PDB file of C-alpha atoms in Angstrom:
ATOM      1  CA  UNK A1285     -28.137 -24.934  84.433  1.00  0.00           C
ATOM      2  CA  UNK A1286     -27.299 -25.706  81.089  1.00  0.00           C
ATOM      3  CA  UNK A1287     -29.911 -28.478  80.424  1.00  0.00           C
ATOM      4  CA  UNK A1288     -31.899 -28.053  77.567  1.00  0.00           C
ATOM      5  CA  UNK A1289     -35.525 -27.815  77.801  1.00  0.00           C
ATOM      6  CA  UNK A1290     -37.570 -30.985  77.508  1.00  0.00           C
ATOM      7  CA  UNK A1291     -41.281 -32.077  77.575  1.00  0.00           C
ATOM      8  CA  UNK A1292     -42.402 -35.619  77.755  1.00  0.00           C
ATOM      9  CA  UNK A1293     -45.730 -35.574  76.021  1.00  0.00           C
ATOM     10  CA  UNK A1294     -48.672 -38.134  75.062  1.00  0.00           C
ATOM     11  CA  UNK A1295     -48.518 -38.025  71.403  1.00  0.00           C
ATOM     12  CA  UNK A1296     -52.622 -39.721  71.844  1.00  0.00           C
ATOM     13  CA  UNK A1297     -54.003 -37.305  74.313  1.00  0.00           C
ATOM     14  CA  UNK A1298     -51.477 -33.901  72.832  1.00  0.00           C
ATOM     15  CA  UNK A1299     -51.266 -33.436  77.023  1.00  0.00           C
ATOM     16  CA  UNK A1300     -47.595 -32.291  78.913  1.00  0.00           C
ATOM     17  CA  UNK A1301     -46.525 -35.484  80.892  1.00  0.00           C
ATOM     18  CA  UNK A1302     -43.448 -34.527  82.551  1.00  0.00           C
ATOM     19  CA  UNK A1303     -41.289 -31.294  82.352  1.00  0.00           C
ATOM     20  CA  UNK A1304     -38.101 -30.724  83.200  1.00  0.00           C
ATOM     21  CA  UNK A1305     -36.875 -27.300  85.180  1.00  0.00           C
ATOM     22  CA  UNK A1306     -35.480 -25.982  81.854  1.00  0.00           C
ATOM     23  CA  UNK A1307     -38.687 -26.219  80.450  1.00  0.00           C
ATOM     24  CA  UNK A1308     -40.336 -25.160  83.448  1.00  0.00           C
ATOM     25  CA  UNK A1309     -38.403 -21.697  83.221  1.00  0.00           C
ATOM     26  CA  UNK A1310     -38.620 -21.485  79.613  1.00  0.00           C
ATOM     27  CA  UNK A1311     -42.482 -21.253  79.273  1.00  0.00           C
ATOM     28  CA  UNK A1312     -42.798 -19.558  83.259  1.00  0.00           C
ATOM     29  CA  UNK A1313     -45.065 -22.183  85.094  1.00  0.00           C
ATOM     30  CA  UNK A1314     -44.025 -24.874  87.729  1.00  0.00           C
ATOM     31  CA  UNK A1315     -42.533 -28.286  86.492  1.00  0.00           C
ATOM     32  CA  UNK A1316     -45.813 -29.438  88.249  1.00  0.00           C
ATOM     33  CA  UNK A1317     -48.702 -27.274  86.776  1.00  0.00           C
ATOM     34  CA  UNK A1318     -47.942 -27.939  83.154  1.00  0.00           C
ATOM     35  CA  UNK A1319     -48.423 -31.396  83.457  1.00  0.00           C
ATOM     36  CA  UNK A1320     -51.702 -32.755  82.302  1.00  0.00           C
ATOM     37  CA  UNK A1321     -52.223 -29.497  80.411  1.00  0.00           C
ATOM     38  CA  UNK A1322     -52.618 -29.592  76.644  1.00  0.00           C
ATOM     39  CA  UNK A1323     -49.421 -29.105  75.420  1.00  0.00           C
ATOM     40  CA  UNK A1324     -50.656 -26.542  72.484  1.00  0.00           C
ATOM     41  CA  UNK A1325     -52.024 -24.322  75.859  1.00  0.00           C
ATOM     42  CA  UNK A1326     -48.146 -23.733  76.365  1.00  0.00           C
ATOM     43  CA  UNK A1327     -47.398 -22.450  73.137  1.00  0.00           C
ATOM     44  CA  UNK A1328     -47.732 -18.876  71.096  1.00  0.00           C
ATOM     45  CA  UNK A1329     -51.476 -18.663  69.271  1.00  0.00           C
ATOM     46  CA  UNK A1330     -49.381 -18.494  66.238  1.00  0.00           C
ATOM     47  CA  UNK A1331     -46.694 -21.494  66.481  1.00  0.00           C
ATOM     48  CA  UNK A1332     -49.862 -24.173  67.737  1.00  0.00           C
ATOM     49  CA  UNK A1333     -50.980 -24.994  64.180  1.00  0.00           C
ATOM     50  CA  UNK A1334     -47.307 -26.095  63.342  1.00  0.00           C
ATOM     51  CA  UNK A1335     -47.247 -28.177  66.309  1.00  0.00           C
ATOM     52  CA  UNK A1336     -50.439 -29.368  65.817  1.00  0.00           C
ATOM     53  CA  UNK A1337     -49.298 -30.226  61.814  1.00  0.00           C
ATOM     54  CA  UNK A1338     -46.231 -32.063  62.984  1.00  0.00           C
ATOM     55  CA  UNK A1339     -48.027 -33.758  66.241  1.00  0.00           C
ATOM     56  CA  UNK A1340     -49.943 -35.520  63.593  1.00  0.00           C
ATOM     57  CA  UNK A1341     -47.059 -35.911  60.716  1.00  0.00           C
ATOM     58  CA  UNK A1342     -45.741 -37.828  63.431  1.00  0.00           C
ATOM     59  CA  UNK A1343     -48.282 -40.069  64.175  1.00  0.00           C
ATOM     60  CA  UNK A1344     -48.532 -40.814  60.822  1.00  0.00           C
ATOM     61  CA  UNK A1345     -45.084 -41.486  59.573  1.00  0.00           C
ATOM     62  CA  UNK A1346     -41.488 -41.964  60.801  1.00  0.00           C
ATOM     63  CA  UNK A1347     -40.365 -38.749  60.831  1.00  0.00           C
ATOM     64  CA  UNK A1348     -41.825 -34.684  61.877  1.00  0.00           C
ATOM     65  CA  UNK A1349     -40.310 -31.753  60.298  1.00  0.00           C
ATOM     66  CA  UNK A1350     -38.307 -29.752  62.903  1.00  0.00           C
ATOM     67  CA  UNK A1351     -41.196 -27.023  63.945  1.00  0.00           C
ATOM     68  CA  UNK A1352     -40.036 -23.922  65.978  1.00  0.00           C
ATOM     69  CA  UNK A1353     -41.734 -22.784  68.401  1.00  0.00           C
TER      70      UNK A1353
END
């Protein structure tokens, strides 16, 4: 399929509330058993401090920097 990956998640509680199957392949788990896990679980050691920056840029203003993961 040629959707792109996408997780839905609580910018509050940082946890996975829906994933779609592109994501689900992408990071190797069930659509299912990522959600309610902390999204930063699903990521490299090294690119969860960027997400974690721009989770909270976020929160804080209008507008994240693009982060890659």
């Amino acid at each position: 399929s040629g959707a792109e990956p996408v997780l839905i998640v609580d910018a509050g509680t940082r946890r996975v509330r829906e994933a779609n199957p592109a994501a689900a392949r992408l990071i190797g788990q069930a659509e299912a058993a990522m959600e309610g896990q902390l999204f930063t679980a699903l990521l490299s050691k090294d690119s969860a401090p960027s997400v974690q920056a721009a989770f909270a840029s976020a929160t804080t203003s209008s507008a994240a920097p693009a982060v890659p993961v």
